[in-house]
mmCIF file of C-alpha atoms and ligand atoms in Angstrom:
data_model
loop_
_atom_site.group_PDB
_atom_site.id
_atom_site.type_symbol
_atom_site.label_atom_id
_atom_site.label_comp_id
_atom_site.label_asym_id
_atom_site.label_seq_id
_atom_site.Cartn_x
_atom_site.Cartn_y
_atom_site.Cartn_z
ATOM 1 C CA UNK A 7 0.000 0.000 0.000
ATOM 2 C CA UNK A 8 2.963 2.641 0.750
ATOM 3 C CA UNK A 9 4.419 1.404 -2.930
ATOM 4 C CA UNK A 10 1.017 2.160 -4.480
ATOM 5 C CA UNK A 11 0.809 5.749 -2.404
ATOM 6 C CA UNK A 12 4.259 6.789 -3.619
ATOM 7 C CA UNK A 13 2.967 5.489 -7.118
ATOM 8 C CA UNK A 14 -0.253 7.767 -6.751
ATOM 9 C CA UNK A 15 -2.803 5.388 -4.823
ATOM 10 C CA UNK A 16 -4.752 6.616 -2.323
ATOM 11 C CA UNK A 17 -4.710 4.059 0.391
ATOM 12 C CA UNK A 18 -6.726 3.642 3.717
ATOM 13 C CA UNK A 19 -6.311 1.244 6.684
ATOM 14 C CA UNK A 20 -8.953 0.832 9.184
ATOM 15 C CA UNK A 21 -9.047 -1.033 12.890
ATOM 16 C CA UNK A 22 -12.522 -2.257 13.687
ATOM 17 C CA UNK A 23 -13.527 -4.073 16.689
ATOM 18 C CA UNK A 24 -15.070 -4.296 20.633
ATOM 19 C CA UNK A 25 -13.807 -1.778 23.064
ATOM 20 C CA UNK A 26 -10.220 -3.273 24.405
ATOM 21 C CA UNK A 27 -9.869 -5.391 21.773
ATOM 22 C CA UNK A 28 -6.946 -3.686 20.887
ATOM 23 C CA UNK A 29 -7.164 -1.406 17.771
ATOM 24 C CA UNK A 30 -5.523 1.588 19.468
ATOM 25 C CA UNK A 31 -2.527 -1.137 19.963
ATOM 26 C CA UNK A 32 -2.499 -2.490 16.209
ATOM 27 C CA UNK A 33 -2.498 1.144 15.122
ATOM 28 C CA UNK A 34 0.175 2.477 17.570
ATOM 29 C CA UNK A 35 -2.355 5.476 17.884
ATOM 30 C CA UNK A 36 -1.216 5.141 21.658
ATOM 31 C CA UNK A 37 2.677 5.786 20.549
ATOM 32 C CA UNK A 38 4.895 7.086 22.050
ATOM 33 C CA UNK A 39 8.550 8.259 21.662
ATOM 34 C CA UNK A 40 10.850 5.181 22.749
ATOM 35 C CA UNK A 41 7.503 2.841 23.086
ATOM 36 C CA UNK A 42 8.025 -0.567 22.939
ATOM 37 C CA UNK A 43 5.709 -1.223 20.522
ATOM 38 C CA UNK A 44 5.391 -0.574 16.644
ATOM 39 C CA UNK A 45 1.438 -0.405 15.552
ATOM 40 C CA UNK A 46 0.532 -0.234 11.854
ATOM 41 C CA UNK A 47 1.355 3.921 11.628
ATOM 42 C CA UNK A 48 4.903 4.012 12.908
ATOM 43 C CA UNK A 49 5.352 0.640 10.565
ATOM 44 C CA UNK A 50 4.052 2.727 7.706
ATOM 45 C CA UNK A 51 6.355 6.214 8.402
ATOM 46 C CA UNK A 52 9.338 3.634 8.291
ATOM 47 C CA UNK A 53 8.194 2.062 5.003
ATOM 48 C CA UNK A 54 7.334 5.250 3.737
ATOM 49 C CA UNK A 55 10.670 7.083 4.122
ATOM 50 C CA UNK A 56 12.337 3.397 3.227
ATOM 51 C CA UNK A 57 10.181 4.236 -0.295
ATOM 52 C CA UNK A 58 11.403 7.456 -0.777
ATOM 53 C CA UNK A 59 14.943 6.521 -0.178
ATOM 54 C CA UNK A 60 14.424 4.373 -3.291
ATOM 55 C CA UNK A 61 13.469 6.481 -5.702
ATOM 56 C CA UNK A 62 15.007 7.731 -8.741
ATOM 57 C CA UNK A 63 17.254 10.947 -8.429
ATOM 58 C CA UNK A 64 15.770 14.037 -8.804
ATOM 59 C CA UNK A 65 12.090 12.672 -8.198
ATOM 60 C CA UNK A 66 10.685 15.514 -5.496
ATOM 61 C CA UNK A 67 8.325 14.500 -2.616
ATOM 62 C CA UNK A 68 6.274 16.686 -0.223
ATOM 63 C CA UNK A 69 4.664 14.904 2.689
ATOM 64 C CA UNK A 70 2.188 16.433 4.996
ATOM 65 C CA UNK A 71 0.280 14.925 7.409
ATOM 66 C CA UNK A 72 -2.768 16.068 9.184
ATOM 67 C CA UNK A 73 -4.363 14.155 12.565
ATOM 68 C CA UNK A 74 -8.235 14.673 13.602
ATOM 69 C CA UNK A 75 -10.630 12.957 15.937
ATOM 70 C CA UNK A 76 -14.243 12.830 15.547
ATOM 71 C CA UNK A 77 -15.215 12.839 19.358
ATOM 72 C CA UNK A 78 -19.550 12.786 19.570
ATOM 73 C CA UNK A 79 -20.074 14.121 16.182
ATOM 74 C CA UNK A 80 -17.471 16.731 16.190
ATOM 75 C CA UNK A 81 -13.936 16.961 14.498
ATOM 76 C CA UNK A 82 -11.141 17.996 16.635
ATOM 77 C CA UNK A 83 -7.908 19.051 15.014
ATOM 78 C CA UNK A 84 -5.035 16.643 17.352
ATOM 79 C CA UNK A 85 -2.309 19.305 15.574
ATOM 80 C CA UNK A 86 -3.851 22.209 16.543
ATOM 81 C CA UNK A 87 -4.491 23.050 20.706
ATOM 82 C CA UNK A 88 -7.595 24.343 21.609
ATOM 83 C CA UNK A 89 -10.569 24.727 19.307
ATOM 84 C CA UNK A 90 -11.000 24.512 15.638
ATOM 85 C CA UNK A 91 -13.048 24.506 13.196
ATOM 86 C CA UNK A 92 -12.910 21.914 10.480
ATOM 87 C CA UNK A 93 -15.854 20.919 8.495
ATOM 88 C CA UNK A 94 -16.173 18.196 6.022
ATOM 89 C CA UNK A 95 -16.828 19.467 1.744
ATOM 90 C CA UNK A 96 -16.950 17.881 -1.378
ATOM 91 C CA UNK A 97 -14.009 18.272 -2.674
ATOM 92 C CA UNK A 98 -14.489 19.926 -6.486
ATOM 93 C CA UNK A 99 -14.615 18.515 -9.488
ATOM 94 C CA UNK A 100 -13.846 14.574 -7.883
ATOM 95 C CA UNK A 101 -17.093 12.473 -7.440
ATOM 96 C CA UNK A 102 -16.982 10.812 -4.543
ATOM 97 C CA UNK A 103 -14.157 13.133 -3.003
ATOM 98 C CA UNK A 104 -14.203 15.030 -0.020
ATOM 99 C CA UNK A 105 -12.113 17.438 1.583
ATOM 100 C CA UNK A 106 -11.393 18.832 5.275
ATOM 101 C CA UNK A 107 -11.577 22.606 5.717
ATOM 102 C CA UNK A 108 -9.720 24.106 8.466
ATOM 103 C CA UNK A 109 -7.484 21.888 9.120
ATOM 104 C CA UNK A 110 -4.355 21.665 9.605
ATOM 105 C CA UNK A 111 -1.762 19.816 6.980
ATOM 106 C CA UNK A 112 1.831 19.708 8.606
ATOM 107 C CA UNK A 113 4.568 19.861 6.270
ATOM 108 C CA UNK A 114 7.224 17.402 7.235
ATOM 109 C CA UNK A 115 10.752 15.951 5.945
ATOM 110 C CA UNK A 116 11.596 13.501 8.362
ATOM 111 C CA UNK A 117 10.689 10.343 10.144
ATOM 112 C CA UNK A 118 11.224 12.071 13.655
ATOM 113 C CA UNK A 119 9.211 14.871 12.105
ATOM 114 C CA UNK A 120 6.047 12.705 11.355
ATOM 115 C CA UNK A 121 6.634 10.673 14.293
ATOM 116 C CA UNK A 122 6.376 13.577 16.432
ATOM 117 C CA UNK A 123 3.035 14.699 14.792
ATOM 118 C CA UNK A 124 1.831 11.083 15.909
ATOM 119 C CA UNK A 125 2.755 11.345 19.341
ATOM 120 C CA UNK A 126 2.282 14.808 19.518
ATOM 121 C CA UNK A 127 -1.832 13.714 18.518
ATOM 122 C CA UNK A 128 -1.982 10.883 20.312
ATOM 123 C CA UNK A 129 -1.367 12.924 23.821
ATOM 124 C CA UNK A 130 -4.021 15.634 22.564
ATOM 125 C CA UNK A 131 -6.734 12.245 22.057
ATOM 126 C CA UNK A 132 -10.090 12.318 24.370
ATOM 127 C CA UNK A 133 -9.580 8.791 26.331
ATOM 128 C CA UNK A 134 -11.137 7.998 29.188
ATOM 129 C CA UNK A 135 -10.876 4.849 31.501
ATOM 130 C CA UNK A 136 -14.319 2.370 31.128
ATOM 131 C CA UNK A 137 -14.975 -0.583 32.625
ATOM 132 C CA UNK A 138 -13.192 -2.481 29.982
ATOM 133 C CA UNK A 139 -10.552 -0.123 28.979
ATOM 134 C CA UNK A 140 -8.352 1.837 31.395
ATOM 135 C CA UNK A 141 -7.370 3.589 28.535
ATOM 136 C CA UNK A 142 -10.859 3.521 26.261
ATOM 137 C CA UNK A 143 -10.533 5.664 23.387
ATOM 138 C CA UNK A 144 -13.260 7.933 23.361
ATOM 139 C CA UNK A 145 -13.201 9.069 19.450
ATOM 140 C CA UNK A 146 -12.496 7.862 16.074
ATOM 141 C CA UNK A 147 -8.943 8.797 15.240
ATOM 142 C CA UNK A 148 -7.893 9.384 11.749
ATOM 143 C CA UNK A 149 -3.909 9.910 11.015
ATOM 144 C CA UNK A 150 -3.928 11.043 7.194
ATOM 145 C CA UNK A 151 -0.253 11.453 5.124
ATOM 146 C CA UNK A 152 -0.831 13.189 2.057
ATOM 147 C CA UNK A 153 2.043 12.532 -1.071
ATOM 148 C CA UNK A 154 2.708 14.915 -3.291
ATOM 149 C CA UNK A 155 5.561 13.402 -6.249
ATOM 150 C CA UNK A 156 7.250 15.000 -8.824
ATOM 151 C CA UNK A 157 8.861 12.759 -11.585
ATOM 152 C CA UNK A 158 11.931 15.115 -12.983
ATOM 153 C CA UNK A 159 11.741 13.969 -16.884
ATOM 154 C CA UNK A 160 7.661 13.832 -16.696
ATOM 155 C CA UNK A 161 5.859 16.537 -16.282
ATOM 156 C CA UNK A 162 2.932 14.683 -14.449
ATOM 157 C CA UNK A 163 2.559 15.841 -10.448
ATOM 158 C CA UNK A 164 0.788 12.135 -8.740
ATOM 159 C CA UNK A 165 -1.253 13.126 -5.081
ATOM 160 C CA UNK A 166 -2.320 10.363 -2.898
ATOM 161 C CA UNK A 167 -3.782 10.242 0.803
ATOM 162 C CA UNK A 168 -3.569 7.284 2.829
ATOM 163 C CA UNK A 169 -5.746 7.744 6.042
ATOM 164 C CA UNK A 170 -4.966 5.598 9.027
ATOM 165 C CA UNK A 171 -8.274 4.864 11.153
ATOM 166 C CA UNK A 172 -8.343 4.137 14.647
ATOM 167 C CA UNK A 173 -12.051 3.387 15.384
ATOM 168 C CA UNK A 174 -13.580 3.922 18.967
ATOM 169 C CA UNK A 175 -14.764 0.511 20.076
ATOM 170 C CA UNK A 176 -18.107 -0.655 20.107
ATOM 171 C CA UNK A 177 -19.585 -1.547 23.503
ATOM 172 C CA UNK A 178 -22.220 -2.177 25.571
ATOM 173 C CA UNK A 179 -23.361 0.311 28.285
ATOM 174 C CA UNK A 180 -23.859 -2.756 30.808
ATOM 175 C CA UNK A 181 -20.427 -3.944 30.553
ATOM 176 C CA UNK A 182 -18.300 -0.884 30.228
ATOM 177 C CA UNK A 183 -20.094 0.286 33.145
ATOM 178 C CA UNK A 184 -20.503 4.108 31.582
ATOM 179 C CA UNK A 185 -22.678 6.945 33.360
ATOM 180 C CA UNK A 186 -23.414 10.322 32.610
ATOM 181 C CA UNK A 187 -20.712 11.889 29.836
ATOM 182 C CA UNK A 188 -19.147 8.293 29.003
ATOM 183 C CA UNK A 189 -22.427 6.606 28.825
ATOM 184 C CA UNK A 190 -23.655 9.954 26.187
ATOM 185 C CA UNK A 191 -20.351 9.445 24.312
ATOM 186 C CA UNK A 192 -20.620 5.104 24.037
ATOM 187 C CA UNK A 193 -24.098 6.189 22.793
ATOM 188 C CA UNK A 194 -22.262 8.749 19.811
ATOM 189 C CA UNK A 195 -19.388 6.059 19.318
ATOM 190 C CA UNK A 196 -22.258 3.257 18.458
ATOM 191 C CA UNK A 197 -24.024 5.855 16.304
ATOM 192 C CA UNK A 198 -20.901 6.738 14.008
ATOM 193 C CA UNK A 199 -20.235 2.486 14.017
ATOM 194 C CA UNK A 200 -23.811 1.988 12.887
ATOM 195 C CA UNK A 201 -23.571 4.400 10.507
ATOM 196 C CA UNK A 202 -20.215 2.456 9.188
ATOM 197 C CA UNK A 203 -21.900 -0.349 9.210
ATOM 198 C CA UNK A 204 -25.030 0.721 7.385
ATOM 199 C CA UNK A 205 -22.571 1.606 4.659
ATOM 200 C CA UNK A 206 -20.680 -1.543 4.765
ATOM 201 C CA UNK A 207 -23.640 -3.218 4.092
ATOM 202 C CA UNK A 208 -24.969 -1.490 1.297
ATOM 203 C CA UNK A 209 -21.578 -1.797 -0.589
ATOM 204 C CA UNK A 210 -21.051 -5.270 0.329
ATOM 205 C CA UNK A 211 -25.093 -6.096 -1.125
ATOM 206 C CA UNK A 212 -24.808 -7.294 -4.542
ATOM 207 C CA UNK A 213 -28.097 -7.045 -4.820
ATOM 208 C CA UNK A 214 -28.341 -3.418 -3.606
ATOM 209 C CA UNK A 215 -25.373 -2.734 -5.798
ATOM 210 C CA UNK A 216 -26.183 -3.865 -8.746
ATOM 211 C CA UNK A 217 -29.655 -1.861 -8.214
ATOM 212 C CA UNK A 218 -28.029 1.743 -7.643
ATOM 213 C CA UNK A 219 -28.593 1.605 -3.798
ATOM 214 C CA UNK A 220 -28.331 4.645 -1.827
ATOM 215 C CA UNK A 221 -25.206 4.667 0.170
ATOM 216 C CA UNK A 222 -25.789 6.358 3.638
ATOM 217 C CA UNK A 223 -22.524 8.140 3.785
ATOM 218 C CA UNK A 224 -24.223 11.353 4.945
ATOM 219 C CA UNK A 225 -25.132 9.575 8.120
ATOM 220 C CA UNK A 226 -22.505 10.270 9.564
ATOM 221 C CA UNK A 227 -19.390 12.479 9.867
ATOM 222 C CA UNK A 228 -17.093 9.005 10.112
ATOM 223 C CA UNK A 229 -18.711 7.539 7.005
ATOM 224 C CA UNK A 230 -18.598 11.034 5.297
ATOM 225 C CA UNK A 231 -15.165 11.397 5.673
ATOM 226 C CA UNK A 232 -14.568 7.776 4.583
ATOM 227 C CA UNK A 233 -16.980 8.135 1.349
ATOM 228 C CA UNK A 234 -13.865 7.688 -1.031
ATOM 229 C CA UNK A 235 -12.007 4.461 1.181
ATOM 230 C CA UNK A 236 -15.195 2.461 1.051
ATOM 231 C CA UNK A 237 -16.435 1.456 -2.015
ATOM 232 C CA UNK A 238 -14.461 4.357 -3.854
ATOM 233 C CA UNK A 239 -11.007 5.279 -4.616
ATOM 234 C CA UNK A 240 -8.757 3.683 -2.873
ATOM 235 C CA UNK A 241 -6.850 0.525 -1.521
ATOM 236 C CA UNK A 242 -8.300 -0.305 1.685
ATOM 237 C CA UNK A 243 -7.612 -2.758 4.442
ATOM 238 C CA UNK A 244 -9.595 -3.454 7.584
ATOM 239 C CA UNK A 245 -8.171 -5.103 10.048
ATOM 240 C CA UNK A 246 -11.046 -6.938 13.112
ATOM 241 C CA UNK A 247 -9.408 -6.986 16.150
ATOM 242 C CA UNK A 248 -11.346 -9.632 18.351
ATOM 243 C CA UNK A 249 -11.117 -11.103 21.987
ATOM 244 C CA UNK A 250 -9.567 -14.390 22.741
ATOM 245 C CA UNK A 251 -11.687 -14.392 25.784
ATOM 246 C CA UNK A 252 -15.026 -16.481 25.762
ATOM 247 C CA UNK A 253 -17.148 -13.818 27.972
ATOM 248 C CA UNK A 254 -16.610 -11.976 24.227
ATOM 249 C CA UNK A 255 -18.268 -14.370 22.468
ATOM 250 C CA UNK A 256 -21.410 -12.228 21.308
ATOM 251 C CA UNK A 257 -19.014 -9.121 20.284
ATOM 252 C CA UNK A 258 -16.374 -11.603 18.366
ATOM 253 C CA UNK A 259 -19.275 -12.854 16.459
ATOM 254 C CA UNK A 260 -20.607 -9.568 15.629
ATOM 255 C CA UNK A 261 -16.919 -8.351 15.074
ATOM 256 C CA UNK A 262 -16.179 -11.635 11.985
ATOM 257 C CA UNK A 263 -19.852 -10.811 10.627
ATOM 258 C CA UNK A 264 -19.062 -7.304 10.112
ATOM 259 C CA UNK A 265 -15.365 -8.217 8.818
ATOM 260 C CA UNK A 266 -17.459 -10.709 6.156
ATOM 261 C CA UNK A 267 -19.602 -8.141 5.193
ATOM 262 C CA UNK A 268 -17.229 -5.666 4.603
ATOM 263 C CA UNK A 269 -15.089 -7.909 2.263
ATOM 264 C CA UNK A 270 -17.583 -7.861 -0.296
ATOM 265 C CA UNK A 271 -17.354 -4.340 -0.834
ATOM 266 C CA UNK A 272 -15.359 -3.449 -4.490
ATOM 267 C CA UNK A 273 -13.013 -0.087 -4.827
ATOM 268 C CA UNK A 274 -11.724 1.189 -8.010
ATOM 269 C CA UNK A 275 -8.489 2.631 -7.037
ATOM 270 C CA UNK A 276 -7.141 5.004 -9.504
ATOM 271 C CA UNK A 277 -4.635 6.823 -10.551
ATOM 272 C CA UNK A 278 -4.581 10.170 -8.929
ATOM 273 C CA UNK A 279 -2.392 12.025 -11.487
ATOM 274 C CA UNK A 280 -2.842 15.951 -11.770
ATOM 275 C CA UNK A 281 -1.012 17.459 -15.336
ATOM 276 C CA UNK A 282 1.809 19.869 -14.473
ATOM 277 C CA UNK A 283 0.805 23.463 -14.951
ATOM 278 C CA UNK A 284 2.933 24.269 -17.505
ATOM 279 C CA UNK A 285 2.121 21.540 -19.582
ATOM 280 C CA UNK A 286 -1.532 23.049 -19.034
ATOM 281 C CA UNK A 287 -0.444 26.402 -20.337
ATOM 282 C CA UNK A 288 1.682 24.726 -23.303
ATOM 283 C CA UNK A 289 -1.594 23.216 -24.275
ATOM 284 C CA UNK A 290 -3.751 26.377 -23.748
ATOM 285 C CA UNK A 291 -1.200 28.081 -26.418
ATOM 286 C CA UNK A 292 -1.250 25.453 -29.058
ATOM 287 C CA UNK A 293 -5.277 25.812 -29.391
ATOM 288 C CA UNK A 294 -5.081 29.957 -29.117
ATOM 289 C CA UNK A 295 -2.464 29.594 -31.919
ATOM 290 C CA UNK A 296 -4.127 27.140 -34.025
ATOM 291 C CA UNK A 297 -7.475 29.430 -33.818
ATOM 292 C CA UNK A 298 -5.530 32.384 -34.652
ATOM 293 C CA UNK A 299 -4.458 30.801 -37.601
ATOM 294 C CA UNK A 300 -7.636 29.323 -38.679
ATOM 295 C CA UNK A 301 -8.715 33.298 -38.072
ATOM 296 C CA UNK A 302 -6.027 34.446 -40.514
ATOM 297 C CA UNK A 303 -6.932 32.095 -43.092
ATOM 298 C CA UNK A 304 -10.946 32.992 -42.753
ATOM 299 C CA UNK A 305 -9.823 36.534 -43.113
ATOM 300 C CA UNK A 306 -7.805 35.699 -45.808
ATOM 301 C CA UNK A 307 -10.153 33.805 -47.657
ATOM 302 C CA UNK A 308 -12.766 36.677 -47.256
ATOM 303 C CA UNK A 309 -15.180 35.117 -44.426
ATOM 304 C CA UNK A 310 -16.147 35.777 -41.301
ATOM 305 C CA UNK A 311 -14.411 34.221 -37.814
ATOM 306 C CA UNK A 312 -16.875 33.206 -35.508
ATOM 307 C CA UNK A 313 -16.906 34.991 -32.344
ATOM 308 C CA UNK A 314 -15.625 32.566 -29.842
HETATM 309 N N1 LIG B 413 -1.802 -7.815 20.715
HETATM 310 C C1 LIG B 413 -1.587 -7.256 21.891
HETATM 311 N N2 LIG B 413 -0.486 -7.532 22.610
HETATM 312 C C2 LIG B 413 -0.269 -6.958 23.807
HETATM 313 N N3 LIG B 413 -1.111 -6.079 24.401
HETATM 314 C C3 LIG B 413 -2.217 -5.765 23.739
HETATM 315 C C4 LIG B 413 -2.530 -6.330 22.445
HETATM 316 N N4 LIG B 413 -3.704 -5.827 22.051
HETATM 317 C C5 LIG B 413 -4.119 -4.994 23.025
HETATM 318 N N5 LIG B 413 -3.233 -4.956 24.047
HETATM 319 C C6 LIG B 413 -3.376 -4.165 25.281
HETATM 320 O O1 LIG B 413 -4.730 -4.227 25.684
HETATM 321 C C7 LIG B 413 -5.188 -2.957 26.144
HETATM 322 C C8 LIG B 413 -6.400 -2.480 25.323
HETATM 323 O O2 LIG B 413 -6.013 -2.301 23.969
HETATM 324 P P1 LIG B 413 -6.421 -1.032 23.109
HETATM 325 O O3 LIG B 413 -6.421 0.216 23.937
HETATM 326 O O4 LIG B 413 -5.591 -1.058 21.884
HETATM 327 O O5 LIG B 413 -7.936 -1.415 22.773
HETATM 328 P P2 LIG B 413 -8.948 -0.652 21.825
HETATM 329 O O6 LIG B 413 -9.493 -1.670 20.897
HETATM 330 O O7 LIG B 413 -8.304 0.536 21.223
HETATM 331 O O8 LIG B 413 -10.085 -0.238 22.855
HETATM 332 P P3 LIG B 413 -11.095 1.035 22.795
HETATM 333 O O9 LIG B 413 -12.109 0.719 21.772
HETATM 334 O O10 LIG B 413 -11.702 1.056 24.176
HETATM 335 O O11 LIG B 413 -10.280 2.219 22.481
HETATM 336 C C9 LIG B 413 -4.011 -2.003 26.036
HETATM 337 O O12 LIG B 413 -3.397 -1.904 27.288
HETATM 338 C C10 LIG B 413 -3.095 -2.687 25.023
HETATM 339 O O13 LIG B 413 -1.751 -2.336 25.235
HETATM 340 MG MG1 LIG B 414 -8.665 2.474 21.254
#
């Protein structure tokens, strides 16, 4: 997936599964400078870099990264401290697309550098201790690193995202033991996960499909923002993180049937490959000069141009 984001892939890797299950752990959402363990997004900053290192001379790269939660329906910038204000828009001219305004897009070199921004969100994530969980996360966590390559004999710029989703866990009230403001947020967190899985299952119905179904991405902000990584463009894993425990027999289940239905669901990852300006311009003046000519000969020949 990092080989097909340098290539111009957009790529998306999500954790699903019961609260403590440990999708916070697989991500490495919890990291932590000098932490003993490597989740999926510090194993991806090494790859990436690794990538980079590889490719042909004079090839340019910009990275930036950006880190949000949604916490009960609301997106909180992790780069930025204190409020902001991001809201979720279709981004123009790309069906399916959507972009984040408002927030913040770090520009950064180095592994420390993205690292940092990791760790740096991670600390600024709403967690909360639960019955299940001493360290529950609270919100859905999205790490995204934006590529940006420049080949130096083509003229073609290639952008790709690859968002890294840490999902709050599902749960039940009874066993997590929530009151008050944890028991309002496990309400939110089941919302945005039904909403997911609403979605899930219309992609992954062929029969719903194959009609034109309606997709209920706007249920959500979580499925909103994920409109493109399900069912659209992009390569996208999800990864079920289940109990070995038998008291978690009912969630487990649940857990594999929502893997299974999510594995029907097709993307069509493309491309995303943006012509370089100039070549834009160089194109622009080859049609004004071929219409200026066909002018001169209309005048030449006695008739009338066209207004245009
Ligand atoms: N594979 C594993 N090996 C060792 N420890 C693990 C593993 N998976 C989870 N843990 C530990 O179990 C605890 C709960 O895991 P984690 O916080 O990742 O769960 P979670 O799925 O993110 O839960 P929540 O939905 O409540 O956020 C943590 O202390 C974590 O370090
Ligand atoms: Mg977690």
């Amino acid at each position: 997936m990092v080989t097909g984001l340098l290539a111009g892939y957009n790529a998306t890797v999500l954790a699903y599964g019961q609260t403590g299950s440990g999708k916070t752990h697989t991500m490495g959402t919890a990291h932590q400078p000098g932490g003993a363990t490597e989740g999926v997004i510090p194993r991806v900053i090494a790859a990436l870099f690794a990538g980079i290192a590889g490719l042909p001379d004079g090839d340019s790269i910009s990275l930036r990264v950006a880190f949000i939660e949604i916490h009960r329906e609301e997106i909180r910038d992790l780069l930025v401290g204190g409020e902001s204000h991001v809201t979720i828009r279709d981004a123009p001219g790309h069906a399916g697309g959507v972009v984040l305004v408002g927030v913040k897009e770090l520009e950064v070199r180095t592994v420390a550098q993205m690292a940092a921004a990791l760790a740096d969100g991670s600390l600024a994530r709403a967690t909360a201790a639960t019955g299940m969980n001493h360290r529950s996360s609270r919100s859905h966590a999205i790490f995204t690193i934006h590529v940006e390559r420049r080949g130096a004999d083509s003229a073609d710029v290639t952008r790709a995202k690859m968002h890294l989703v840490d999902l709050a866990g599902s749960e039940r009230a009874k066993r997590t033991k929530a009151e008050g403001q944890r028991l309002k947020e496990g309400i939110q967190i089941n919302k945005g996960l039904l909403a997911l899985g609403n979605v899930i299952s219309a992609l992954g119905d062929d029969k719903r499909r194959h009609a034109g179904g309606h997709v209920p991405y706007r249920d959500s902000k979580l499925t909103r923002l994920l409109q493109d990584s399900l069912g659209g463009n992009s390569r996208t894993v999800m990864v079920a993180c289940i109990s070995p425990a038998d008291a978690n027999l009912d969630e487990t289940l649940s857990t594999l049937k929502y893997a299974n239905r999510a594995r029907n669901i097709t993307n069509k990852p493309t491309l995303n490959l943006s012509a370089n300006a100039s070549e834009e311009v160089a194109k622009l003046r080859r049609a004004l000069a071929a219409s200026r000519a066909e002018v001169e000969h209309l005048r030449a020949s006695g008739g009338t141009a066209s207004p245009t």
